[in-house]
Structure formats: structure tokens, C-alpha cells
Amino acid sequence: MASDVARAPVRALLRSLRWKVAALVTVACCTVAVAVGVLVHRATWEHSLGLGKGRAGQALDEALTGMARGDVPVLDTYDIIPPAEVPEEVRQQLRAGDRVVWYDDHRPGQEWMHAATAVDGQVLAVQVEMGSEVRRLRALDRDMLQAGLTALVVVVPLSVLATERSSRRLRRVTRTARRVADGDLDARVGAGGRGSDEIAEIATTVDTMAAALQRRLQTEQRFTADVAHELRTPLMGLVTSAELLPPGEAADLVMDRVRTLRTLVEELLEISRLDAGTEEAQRVPVPLGPFVEDAVRRTGLEARVSVTGAPVVAVTDPRRLDRILANLVVNAHRHGNPPVEVTVDGLTVVVRDHGPGFPEELLSDGPQRFRTAATERGRGHGLGLTIAAGQAQVTGAELTLANHPGGGAVATLRLPEQDEPPAQE
């Protein structure tokens, strides 16, 4: 497991674009070097064989000329070999009256080019030394290999450096897109370079998409805020009118629906303020244990509160913290099953119910307004957790949602640590 974690950055690095380009350049250079090397090797060797055959033929002609004069000269450029050393297949070709030239490399370090012909029923064969040509060819192969390796040492780092700028621009686009996905609608890639290549087009497209998404969301936020604000005036009149109804079952039903509508409008207004990003926390020292007990009691719902560890004073916005805790407890009762347990441990507050737990879609995507995602979690408009998450972000707290292994939904609120905790009074 530890080795897999240690190898993860290496695998990510090898999957990066610049190393893929470097690998492609390396393969291309090696392919070209091998192809050129093979072609040069073959051409050089064929040229050497041609020269060797010419020299062997010339030596044979000189030997024939010597025999015509009555002697066979022995020159420094060739040797005359005994007929017994001529291969049998060569002798068969000689019986047909042909002149035969062949290359012999059976003995390493003693390469020869042979030429033979039949004269008066006898075999005249000469050999020309080819060792120098073979050594020159091997030296050429070594030189080409060294040149190829030198080219790789120079070209591969240059290719990595050449692709670094493009990789850096792509990483900038990726970071910007990730920031937009995380909710930072003001994030932009920028000019994306002076060029007009594909990366610049991608950067421009991402900026255009982010701007269009920002305008659309802002329009929707303004619409939601305007609708909620416009509903408040007639809603207050509706509340007043419902209170004037004579007592009875019908009046109770109307008042219940009016209260539900009023809560919905207030929550929509709260979400619109959170979406606008203008909310600021008013932080003061708060004794966390007693505060959580009071906040749960004010909900009017049954919940077991337990405080563990030493008393802790948190520096936070009490109004917003009360709102978060109330929403979590109400959500646990509305969508879960009793008992509802609230645990305070240091700066961490955990709210757990014993119902079916959070749906997987909510755990993966986070709270979504007007969506509860699972019928077994009960009915609702999905604003409670959305508001709790938004208020937690304003106060700098961290709200995480999970399911308990033993069953039930678990909401964990972690308040931020203080550099210098305030003194308790």
C-alpha cells in the first residue's frame, strides 16, 4: 500500500504531456537513427564487397597473366591459395567454365574475398584480405551509435523544455476549470499566450464558458432573491388573514401550510444572500458545549446531547452556528429515525440519526437545493443541508456528510482552530 502511494506521483509524472512528447521524440529519433544506420551500413558494406570483388578479380587476372608468362607472381595485395582449399561447390561451378568470386568469413578476424577459375583442368584461386574493410565498417557502426546517443542526449531535454511552456499553459487551464467547478466563478485563464494555437483557443473557450455560466447563475440568483422578496409582502398578509380565521381544523391546516410557505421563502432569501457572497461572520467567543445544548433545545426536537473532553471556547458566529445546528437536527428528524444523537468533542460537533442514511448521490455531489435524491430519506425541498453548508463556509467551518457503518446519517461540523484561544471568563 505504501509503495503504491509512493509510486503514484511517479505514474502521474509519466502520464504528463511533456514526458509523452519526450517519449515520442525519443522513439522517433531512435527509429530514424536505426533506419539511417541500417541503410548506411548496408550501402557501405555493399560498396566494400564490390571493391573486394574488383580487387579479387584483378588479382586473378594478374595470376593468369603470370601463368601465361610461365610463372605465378606472389604480390603483397593478394595470396594464391592451394586448390585443395577451394570449396566443393565452387569446384562444381568451375567445371562449367565459370569464374567464381565469393566472400569467406568463417574464421573471425580473417575475412577474405576469393576468386577462382579453371585453367587446363586445374584450379587457380586467389584471395584478397577484407579485414580492413570489416574493421572500417565496425568503426562506422560505433560512430553512428555514438552520434545517435549524442543526438538523443541533446534532443530529448530540448523537447522536454519545448513542451514545458505548453504543459504549463494547459495546467493553468486545468486549474482554472477546477476553480470554476468548485464555485469560483470569477476564475479566468487570461490571455493564454500571444499565439493563436489550440491551447489559446481552449483557454478562450474556458473563459467564455465561465463568463456565460457566471452570468446565468447570477441571473438565477437575482431571480430567486427577487421572487422571495416579492413574496414576503403578500405572505405577511396571508399570515395575518390566516390568524383571523375562526378556530378549527381548516384554520389549523391553513396555518400549517402558511408557516411552511413562510419558512420556504425565508430559506430562499437566506440562500440568495449566501450565493451573493456578501455574508460575513461576526465572530465572538462561544462556550461550545453549553451553546450546542441550548441550540438543540431551541429546536423543540428530541435529541441526546453529549459533551466529551475539556470545555472548549470556540470563536465563531453564534447566529450562524445556531442556524447550522438547527438545520442538521431538523434534517435528522425529518429524513432519519430516532434517536438523534449530538456529540461535542473539542471543536467538532457530530449529529447522527438512525435512519437509512444519506443517499450516495448526495454524498458524491454534496447538498443540492430542491433535491433529496431518495424517497426513503423522506420528503423535503433540500434547502436545510444547503443552508448549513453555506453558513459553515461563511464561518470557516467544515461540514462533511457520511453514513455510519452501523446505520444512519452522520453530519460532522469541524470549527476552525484558533491560533491563540481566547481566555475563558
PDB file of C-alpha atoms in Angstrom, residues 11-268:
ATOM      1  CA  ARG A  11       2.935   7.480 -12.503  1.00  0.00           C
ATOM      2  CA  ALA A  12       1.273  10.890 -12.688  1.00  0.00           C
ATOM      3  CA  LEU A  13       4.533  12.438 -13.903  1.00  0.00           C
ATOM      4  CA  LEU A  14       4.993   9.776 -16.566  1.00  0.00           C
ATOM      5  CA  ARG A  15       1.430  10.366 -17.765  1.00  0.00           C
ATOM      6  CA  SER A  16       2.062  14.089 -18.227  1.00  0.00           C
ATOM      7  CA  LEU A  17       2.094  15.575 -21.702  1.00  0.00           C
ATOM      8  CA  ARG A  18       5.712  16.689 -21.710  1.00  0.00           C
ATOM      9  CA  TRP A  19       7.008  13.210 -20.891  1.00  0.00           C
ATOM     10  CA  LYS A  20       4.732  11.681 -23.508  1.00  0.00           C
ATOM     11  CA  VAL A  21       6.145  14.144 -26.048  1.00  0.00           C
ATOM     12  CA  ALA A  22       9.676  13.357 -24.854  1.00  0.00           C
ATOM     13  CA  ALA A  23       8.979   9.629 -25.227  1.00  0.00           C
ATOM     14  CA  LEU A  24       7.550  10.221 -28.713  1.00  0.00           C
ATOM     15  CA  VAL A  25      10.591  12.273 -29.718  1.00  0.00           C
ATOM     16  CA  THR A  26      12.889   9.585 -28.310  1.00  0.00           C
ATOM     17  CA  VAL A  27      11.111   6.836 -30.238  1.00  0.00           C
ATOM     18  CA  ALA A  28      11.130   8.935 -33.403  1.00  0.00           C
ATOM     19  CA  CYS A  29      14.848   9.725 -33.045  1.00  0.00           C
ATOM     20  CA  CYS A  30      15.693   6.086 -32.356  1.00  0.00           C
ATOM     21  CA  THR A  31      13.629   4.946 -35.339  1.00  0.00           C
ATOM     22  CA  VAL A  32      15.298   7.449 -37.657  1.00  0.00           C
ATOM     23  CA  ALA A  33      18.749   6.632 -36.263  1.00  0.00           C
ATOM     24  CA  VAL A  34      18.218   2.878 -36.700  1.00  0.00           C
ATOM     25  CA  ALA A  35      16.813   3.302 -40.212  1.00  0.00           C
ATOM     26  CA  VAL A  36      19.655   5.599 -41.294  1.00  0.00           C
ATOM     27  CA  GLY A  37      22.221   3.362 -39.598  1.00  0.00           C
ATOM     28  CA  VAL A  38      20.916   0.239 -41.356  1.00  0.00           C
ATOM     29  CA  LEU A  39      20.857   1.987 -44.723  1.00  0.00           C
ATOM     30  CA  VAL A  40      24.379   3.394 -44.288  1.00  0.00           C
ATOM     31  CA  HIS A  41      25.665   0.048 -43.012  1.00  0.00           C
ATOM     32  CA  ARG A  42      24.208  -1.858 -45.950  1.00  0.00           C
ATOM     33  CA  ALA A  43      25.352   0.696 -48.520  1.00  0.00           C
ATOM     34  CA  THR A  44      28.866   0.801 -47.063  1.00  0.00           C
ATOM     35  CA  TRP A  45      29.115  -2.979 -46.851  1.00  0.00           C
ATOM     36  CA  GLU A  46      27.842  -3.474 -50.390  1.00  0.00           C
ATOM     37  CA  HIS A  47      30.360  -0.882 -51.584  1.00  0.00           C
ATOM     38  CA  SER A  48      33.153  -2.719 -49.703  1.00  0.00           C
ATOM     39  CA  LEU A  49      32.073  -6.047 -51.198  1.00  0.00           C
ATOM     40  CA  GLY A  50      32.098  -4.505 -54.641  1.00  0.00           C
ATOM     41  CA  LEU A  51      35.609  -3.192 -54.126  1.00  0.00           C
ATOM     42  CA  GLY A  52      36.709  -6.559 -52.733  1.00  0.00           C
ATOM     43  CA  LYS A  53      35.284  -8.404 -55.720  1.00  0.00           C
ATOM     44  CA  GLY A  54      37.046  -5.994 -58.044  1.00  0.00           C
ATOM     45  CA  ARG A  55      40.359  -6.479 -56.258  1.00  0.00           C
ATOM     46  CA  ALA A  56      39.921 -10.252 -56.228  1.00  0.00           C
ATOM     47  CA  GLY A  57      39.145 -10.240 -59.962  1.00  0.00           C
ATOM     48  CA  GLN A  58      42.145  -8.033 -60.649  1.00  0.00           C
ATOM     49  CA  ALA A  59      44.363 -10.385 -58.618  1.00  0.00           C
ATOM     50  CA  LEU A  60      43.061 -13.346 -60.576  1.00  0.00           C
ATOM     51  CA  ASP A  61      43.823 -11.582 -63.850  1.00  0.00           C
ATOM     52  CA  GLU A  62      47.360 -10.849 -62.659  1.00  0.00           C
ATOM     53  CA  ALA A  63      47.800 -14.516 -61.700  1.00  0.00           C
ATOM     54  CA  LEU A  64      46.552 -15.646 -65.108  1.00  0.00           C
ATOM     55  CA  THR A  65      48.942 -13.227 -66.798  1.00  0.00           C
ATOM     56  CA  GLY A  66      51.809 -14.633 -64.748  1.00  0.00           C
ATOM     57  CA  MET A  67      50.885 -18.185 -65.671  1.00  0.00           C
ATOM     58  CA  ALA A  68      50.852 -17.204 -69.348  1.00  0.00           C
ATOM     59  CA  ARG A  69      54.439 -15.984 -68.939  1.00  0.00           C
ATOM     60  CA  GLY A  70      55.367 -19.240 -67.224  1.00  0.00           C
ATOM     61  CA  ASP A  71      55.379 -18.111 -63.626  1.00  0.00           C
ATOM     62  CA  VAL A  72      52.795 -17.205 -60.949  1.00  0.00           C
ATOM     63  CA  PRO A  73      53.822 -13.995 -59.160  1.00  0.00           C
ATOM     64  CA  VAL A  74      53.174 -13.567 -55.450  1.00  0.00           C
ATOM     65  CA  LEU A  75      52.190  -9.954 -54.736  1.00  0.00           C
ATOM     66  CA  ASP A  76      51.567  -8.100 -51.481  1.00  0.00           C
ATOM     67  CA  THR A  77      47.990  -7.325 -52.422  1.00  0.00           C
ATOM     68  CA  TYR A  78      46.767 -10.888 -52.703  1.00  0.00           C
ATOM     69  CA  ASP A  79      47.612 -14.511 -51.957  1.00  0.00           C
ATOM     70  CA  ILE A  80      47.290 -17.616 -54.120  1.00  0.00           C
ATOM     71  CA  ILE A  81      45.577 -20.433 -52.213  1.00  0.00           C
ATOM     72  CA  PRO A  82      46.057 -24.165 -52.823  1.00  0.00           C
ATOM     73  CA  PRO A  83      43.300 -25.844 -54.939  1.00  0.00           C
ATOM     74  CA  ALA A  84      42.515 -28.167 -52.030  1.00  0.00           C
ATOM     75  CA  GLU A  85      41.178 -25.211 -50.003  1.00  0.00           C
ATOM     76  CA  VAL A  86      38.615 -24.364 -52.672  1.00  0.00           C
ATOM     77  CA  PRO A  87      35.098 -25.445 -51.554  1.00  0.00           C
ATOM     78  CA  GLU A  88      33.462 -28.308 -53.430  1.00  0.00           C
ATOM     79  CA  GLU A  89      30.512 -26.198 -54.605  1.00  0.00           C
ATOM     80  CA  VAL A  90      32.989 -23.741 -56.125  1.00  0.00           C
ATOM     81  CA  ARG A  91      34.778 -26.560 -57.951  1.00  0.00           C
ATOM     82  CA  GLN A  92      31.467 -27.678 -59.475  1.00  0.00           C
ATOM     83  CA  GLN A  93      30.874 -24.167 -60.802  1.00  0.00           C
ATOM     84  CA  LEU A  94      34.437 -24.086 -62.136  1.00  0.00           C
ATOM     85  CA  ARG A  95      33.888 -27.290 -64.154  1.00  0.00           C
ATOM     86  CA  ALA A  96      31.277 -25.365 -66.102  1.00  0.00           C
ATOM     87  CA  GLY A  97      33.991 -22.895 -67.092  1.00  0.00           C
ATOM     88  CA  ASP A  98      32.738 -20.021 -64.937  1.00  0.00           C
ATOM     89  CA  ARG A  99      34.840 -17.597 -62.936  1.00  0.00           C
ATOM     90  CA  VAL A 100      33.704 -17.649 -59.303  1.00  0.00           C
ATOM     91  CA  VAL A 101      34.073 -14.910 -56.654  1.00  0.00           C
ATOM     92  CA  TRP A 102      32.964 -15.494 -53.058  1.00  0.00           C
ATOM     93  CA  TYR A 103      33.338 -13.994 -49.617  1.00  0.00           C
ATOM     94  CA  ASP A 104      34.632 -16.073 -46.708  1.00  0.00           C
ATOM     95  CA  ASP A 105      34.053 -15.017 -43.083  1.00  0.00           C
ATOM     96  CA  HIS A 106      34.090 -18.399 -41.398  1.00  0.00           C
ATOM     97  CA  ARG A 107      37.186 -17.508 -39.395  1.00  0.00           C
ATOM     98  CA  PRO A 108      36.629 -14.371 -37.246  1.00  0.00           C
ATOM     99  CA  GLY A 109      39.337 -11.796 -37.764  1.00  0.00           C
ATOM    100  CA  GLN A 110      40.399 -13.393 -41.061  1.00  0.00           C
ATOM    101  CA  GLU A 111      37.867 -12.237 -43.637  1.00  0.00           C
ATOM    102  CA  TRP A 112      38.779 -12.867 -47.287  1.00  0.00           C
ATOM    103  CA  MET A 113      37.372 -12.271 -50.756  1.00  0.00           C
ATOM    104  CA  HIS A 114      38.179 -15.237 -53.062  1.00  0.00           C
ATOM    105  CA  ALA A 115      38.293 -15.504 -56.873  1.00  0.00           C
ATOM    106  CA  ALA A 116      38.917 -18.720 -58.796  1.00  0.00           C
ATOM    107  CA  THR A 117      38.893 -20.059 -62.353  1.00  0.00           C
ATOM    108  CA  ALA A 118      39.775 -23.303 -64.120  1.00  0.00           C
ATOM    109  CA  VAL A 119      42.990 -23.405 -66.180  1.00  0.00           C
ATOM    110  CA  ASP A 120      43.926 -26.593 -68.135  1.00  0.00           C
ATOM    111  CA  GLY A 121      41.855 -28.750 -65.799  1.00  0.00           C
ATOM    112  CA  GLN A 122      43.461 -27.180 -62.759  1.00  0.00           C
ATOM    113  CA  VAL A 123      42.011 -24.597 -60.324  1.00  0.00           C
ATOM    114  CA  LEU A 124      43.614 -21.196 -59.973  1.00  0.00           C
ATOM    115  CA  ALA A 125      42.317 -19.414 -56.858  1.00  0.00           C
ATOM    116  CA  VAL A 126      43.387 -16.168 -55.230  1.00  0.00           C
ATOM    117  CA  GLN A 127      42.257 -14.415 -52.055  1.00  0.00           C
ATOM    118  CA  VAL A 128      42.198 -10.766 -51.085  1.00  0.00           C
ATOM    119  CA  GLU A 129      42.230  -9.706 -47.433  1.00  0.00           C
ATOM    120  CA  MET A 130      38.957  -7.955 -46.335  1.00  0.00           C
ATOM    121  CA  GLY A 131      39.754  -7.419 -42.653  1.00  0.00           C
ATOM    122  CA  SER A 132      40.447  -3.713 -43.063  1.00  0.00           C
ATOM    123  CA  GLU A 133      37.040  -3.155 -44.707  1.00  0.00           C
ATOM    124  CA  VAL A 134      35.300  -5.074 -41.925  1.00  0.00           C
ATOM    125  CA  ARG A 135      37.125  -3.065 -39.258  1.00  0.00           C
ATOM    126  CA  ARG A 136      36.220   0.202 -41.001  1.00  0.00           C
ATOM    127  CA  LEU A 137      32.571  -0.896 -41.152  1.00  0.00           C
ATOM    128  CA  ARG A 138      32.552  -1.718 -37.441  1.00  0.00           C
ATOM    129  CA  ALA A 139      34.165   1.620 -36.663  1.00  0.00           C
ATOM    130  CA  LEU A 140      31.459   3.313 -38.757  1.00  0.00           C
ATOM    131  CA  ASP A 141      28.754   1.459 -36.803  1.00  0.00           C
ATOM    132  CA  ARG A 142      30.272   2.603 -33.496  1.00  0.00           C
ATOM    133  CA  ASP A 143      30.483   6.187 -34.742  1.00  0.00           C
ATOM    134  CA  MET A 144      26.838   6.124 -35.846  1.00  0.00           C
ATOM    135  CA  LEU A 145      25.775   4.671 -32.477  1.00  0.00           C
ATOM    136  CA  GLN A 146      27.684   7.356 -30.575  1.00  0.00           C
ATOM    137  CA  ALA A 147      26.243  10.055 -32.821  1.00  0.00           C
ATOM    138  CA  GLY A 148      22.719   8.712 -32.241  1.00  0.00           C
ATOM    139  CA  LEU A 149      23.169   8.620 -28.479  1.00  0.00           C
ATOM    140  CA  THR A 150      24.617  12.132 -28.514  1.00  0.00           C
ATOM    141  CA  ALA A 151      21.643  13.349 -30.542  1.00  0.00           C
ATOM    142  CA  LEU A 152      19.245  11.754 -28.029  1.00  0.00           C
ATOM    143  CA  VAL A 153      21.053  13.376 -25.094  1.00  0.00           C
ATOM    144  CA  VAL A 154      20.627  16.760 -26.772  1.00  0.00           C
ATOM    145  CA  VAL A 155      17.219  16.386 -28.440  1.00  0.00           C
ATOM    146  CA  VAL A 156      15.237  14.788 -25.589  1.00  0.00           C
ATOM    147  CA  PRO A 157      15.947  17.549 -22.990  1.00  0.00           C
ATOM    148  CA  LEU A 158      15.270  20.173 -25.646  1.00  0.00           C
ATOM    149  CA  SER A 159      11.930  18.536 -26.454  1.00  0.00           C
ATOM    150  CA  VAL A 160      11.029  18.476 -22.757  1.00  0.00           C
ATOM    151  CA  LEU A 161      11.892  22.156 -22.436  1.00  0.00           C
ATOM    152  CA  ALA A 162       9.998  22.978 -25.620  1.00  0.00           C
ATOM    153  CA  THR A 163       6.841  21.281 -24.330  1.00  0.00           C
ATOM    154  CA  GLU A 164       7.123  22.714 -20.817  1.00  0.00           C
ATOM    155  CA  ARG A 165       5.537  26.028 -21.830  1.00  0.00           C
ATOM    156  CA  SER A 166       2.611  24.256 -23.486  1.00  0.00           C
ATOM    157  CA  SER A 167       2.219  21.967 -20.475  1.00  0.00           C
ATOM    158  CA  ARG A 168       2.296  24.958 -18.140  1.00  0.00           C
ATOM    159  CA  ARG A 169      -0.446  26.676 -20.155  1.00  0.00           C
ATOM    160  CA  LEU A 170      -2.559  23.505 -20.125  1.00  0.00           C
ATOM    161  CA  ARG A 171      -2.099  23.150 -16.362  1.00  0.00           C
ATOM    162  CA  ARG A 172      -3.243  26.742 -15.953  1.00  0.00           C
ATOM    163  CA  VAL A 173      -6.389  25.971 -17.967  1.00  0.00           C
ATOM    164  CA  THR A 174      -6.969  22.874 -15.829  1.00  0.00           C
ATOM    165  CA  ARG A 175      -6.571  24.790 -12.577  1.00  0.00           C
ATOM    166  CA  THR A 176      -8.975  27.468 -13.771  1.00  0.00           C
ATOM    167  CA  ALA A 177     -11.587  24.923 -14.853  1.00  0.00           C
ATOM    168  CA  ARG A 178     -11.256  23.186 -11.474  1.00  0.00           C
ATOM    169  CA  ARG A 179     -11.718  26.511  -9.650  1.00  0.00           C
ATOM    170  CA  VAL A 180     -14.858  27.212 -11.684  1.00  0.00           C
ATOM    171  CA  ALA A 181     -16.159  23.725 -10.871  1.00  0.00           C
ATOM    172  CA  ASP A 182     -15.504  24.418  -7.161  1.00  0.00           C
ATOM    173  CA  GLY A 183     -17.618  27.565  -7.318  1.00  0.00           C
ATOM    174  CA  ASP A 184     -15.098  30.328  -8.051  1.00  0.00           C
ATOM    175  CA  LEU A 185     -16.971  31.892 -10.956  1.00  0.00           C
ATOM    176  CA  ASP A 186     -14.520  34.807 -11.155  1.00  0.00           C
ATOM    177  CA  ALA A 187     -11.646  32.493 -12.133  1.00  0.00           C
ATOM    178  CA  ARG A 188     -10.277  33.108 -15.632  1.00  0.00           C
ATOM    179  CA  VAL A 189      -7.381  31.667 -17.594  1.00  0.00           C
ATOM    180  CA  GLY A 190      -6.383  35.029 -19.048  1.00  0.00           C
ATOM    181  CA  ALA A 191      -4.782  35.794 -22.405  1.00  0.00           C
ATOM    182  CA  GLY A 192      -3.339  32.276 -22.710  1.00  0.00           C
ATOM    183  CA  GLY A 193      -0.230  33.459 -24.526  1.00  0.00           C
ATOM    184  CA  ARG A 194       0.349  35.630 -27.539  1.00  0.00           C
ATOM    185  CA  GLY A 195      -0.099  32.815 -30.008  1.00  0.00           C
ATOM    186  CA  SER A 196      -3.326  31.616 -31.562  1.00  0.00           C
ATOM    187  CA  ASP A 197      -2.708  27.887 -31.249  1.00  0.00           C
ATOM    188  CA  GLU A 198      -5.080  25.211 -29.966  1.00  0.00           C
ATOM    189  CA  ILE A 199      -4.187  25.863 -26.306  1.00  0.00           C
ATOM    190  CA  ALA A 200      -5.061  29.548 -26.694  1.00  0.00           C
ATOM    191  CA  GLU A 201      -8.388  28.527 -28.225  1.00  0.00           C
ATOM    192  CA  ILE A 202      -9.062  26.207 -25.291  1.00  0.00           C
ATOM    193  CA  ALA A 203      -8.211  28.990 -22.823  1.00  0.00           C
ATOM    194  CA  THR A 204     -10.521  31.415 -24.599  1.00  0.00           C
ATOM    195  CA  THR A 205     -13.297  28.825 -24.672  1.00  0.00           C
ATOM    196  CA  VAL A 206     -12.935  28.100 -20.945  1.00  0.00           C
ATOM    197  CA  ASP A 207     -13.053  31.824 -20.135  1.00  0.00           C
ATOM    198  CA  THR A 208     -16.117  32.269 -22.348  1.00  0.00           C
ATOM    199  CA  MET A 209     -17.818  29.295 -20.730  1.00  0.00           C
ATOM    200  CA  ALA A 210     -17.017  30.573 -17.218  1.00  0.00           C
ATOM    201  CA  ALA A 211     -18.340  34.044 -18.048  1.00  0.00           C
ATOM    202  CA  ALA A 212     -21.552  32.637 -19.537  1.00  0.00           C
ATOM    203  CA  LEU A 213     -22.020  30.323 -16.550  1.00  0.00           C
ATOM    204  CA  GLN A 214     -21.429  33.217 -14.154  1.00  0.00           C
ATOM    205  CA  ARG A 215     -23.990  35.411 -15.931  1.00  0.00           C
ATOM    206  CA  ARG A 216     -26.564  32.623 -15.945  1.00  0.00           C
ATOM    207  CA  LEU A 217     -26.094  31.797 -12.268  1.00  0.00           C
ATOM    208  CA  GLN A 218     -26.175  35.443 -11.277  1.00  0.00           C
ATOM    209  CA  THR A 219     -29.391  35.860 -13.243  1.00  0.00           C
ATOM    210  CA  GLU A 220     -30.914  32.864 -11.480  1.00  0.00           C
ATOM    211  CA  GLN A 221     -29.742  34.119  -8.091  1.00  0.00           C
ATOM    212  CA  ARG A 222     -31.245  37.556  -8.710  1.00  0.00           C
ATOM    213  CA  PHE A 223     -34.471  35.951  -9.891  1.00  0.00           C
ATOM    214  CA  THR A 224     -34.665  33.755  -6.772  1.00  0.00           C
ATOM    215  CA  ALA A 225     -33.936  36.702  -4.489  1.00  0.00           C
ATOM    216  CA  ASP A 226     -36.471  38.928  -6.268  1.00  0.00           C
ATOM    217  CA  VAL A 227     -39.179  36.275  -6.155  1.00  0.00           C
ATOM    218  CA  ALA A 228     -38.569  35.541  -2.478  1.00  0.00           C
ATOM    219  CA  HIS A 229     -38.517  39.247  -1.657  1.00  0.00           C
ATOM    220  CA  GLU A 230     -41.722  39.947  -3.596  1.00  0.00           C
ATOM    221  CA  LEU A 231     -43.435  37.031  -1.864  1.00  0.00           C
ATOM    222  CA  ARG A 232     -42.739  38.368   1.600  1.00  0.00           C
ATOM    223  CA  THR A 233     -45.321  41.178   1.464  1.00  0.00           C
ATOM    224  CA  PRO A 234     -48.313  39.079   0.303  1.00  0.00           C
ATOM    225  CA  LEU A 235     -47.130  36.259   2.562  1.00  0.00           C
ATOM    226  CA  MET A 236     -47.281  38.524   5.637  1.00  0.00           C
ATOM    227  CA  GLY A 237     -50.811  39.488   4.625  1.00  0.00           C
ATOM    228  CA  LEU A 238     -51.665  35.829   4.230  1.00  0.00           C
ATOM    229  CA  VAL A 239     -50.308  35.066   7.704  1.00  0.00           C
ATOM    230  CA  THR A 240     -52.373  37.887   9.196  1.00  0.00           C
ATOM    231  CA  SER A 241     -55.500  36.716   7.365  1.00  0.00           C
ATOM    232  CA  ALA A 242     -54.982  33.120   8.485  1.00  0.00           C
ATOM    233  CA  GLU A 243     -54.689  34.233  12.099  1.00  0.00           C
ATOM    234  CA  LEU A 244     -58.134  35.875  11.797  1.00  0.00           C
ATOM    235  CA  LEU A 245     -59.805  32.608  10.783  1.00  0.00           C
ATOM    236  CA  PRO A 246     -62.107  31.070  13.408  1.00  0.00           C
ATOM    237  CA  PRO A 247     -60.503  28.197  15.289  1.00  0.00           C
ATOM    238  CA  GLY A 248     -60.994  24.815  13.717  1.00  0.00           C
ATOM    239  CA  GLU A 249     -59.438  22.049  11.680  1.00  0.00           C
ATOM    240  CA  ALA A 250     -59.496  24.102   8.482  1.00  0.00           C
ATOM    241  CA  ALA A 251     -57.798  27.050  10.180  1.00  0.00           C
ATOM    242  CA  ASP A 252     -55.075  24.783  11.582  1.00  0.00           C
ATOM    243  CA  LEU A 253     -54.448  23.284   8.147  1.00  0.00           C
ATOM    244  CA  VAL A 254     -54.215  26.746   6.568  1.00  0.00           C
ATOM    245  CA  MET A 255     -51.851  27.988   9.267  1.00  0.00           C
ATOM    246  CA  ASP A 256     -49.625  24.910   8.843  1.00  0.00           C
ATOM    247  CA  ARG A 257     -49.343  25.481   5.094  1.00  0.00           C
ATOM    248  CA  VAL A 258     -48.756  29.212   5.584  1.00  0.00           C
ATOM    249  CA  ARG A 259     -45.949  28.509   8.057  1.00  0.00           C
ATOM    250  CA  THR A 260     -44.386  26.056   5.598  1.00  0.00           C
ATOM    251  CA  LEU A 261     -44.575  28.636   2.812  1.00  0.00           C
ATOM    252  CA  ARG A 262     -43.101  31.301   5.086  1.00  0.00           C
ATOM    253  CA  THR A 263     -40.194  29.021   6.022  1.00  0.00           C
ATOM    254  CA  LEU A 264     -39.552  28.282   2.368  1.00  0.00           C
ATOM    255  CA  VAL A 265     -39.478  31.984   1.450  1.00  0.00           C
ATOM    256  CA  GLU A 266     -37.123  32.796   4.323  1.00  0.00           C
ATOM    257  CA  GLU A 267     -34.801  29.961   3.306  1.00  0.00           C
ATOM    258  CA  LEU A 268     -34.797  31.144  -0.313  1.00  0.00           C
TER     259      LEU A 268
END
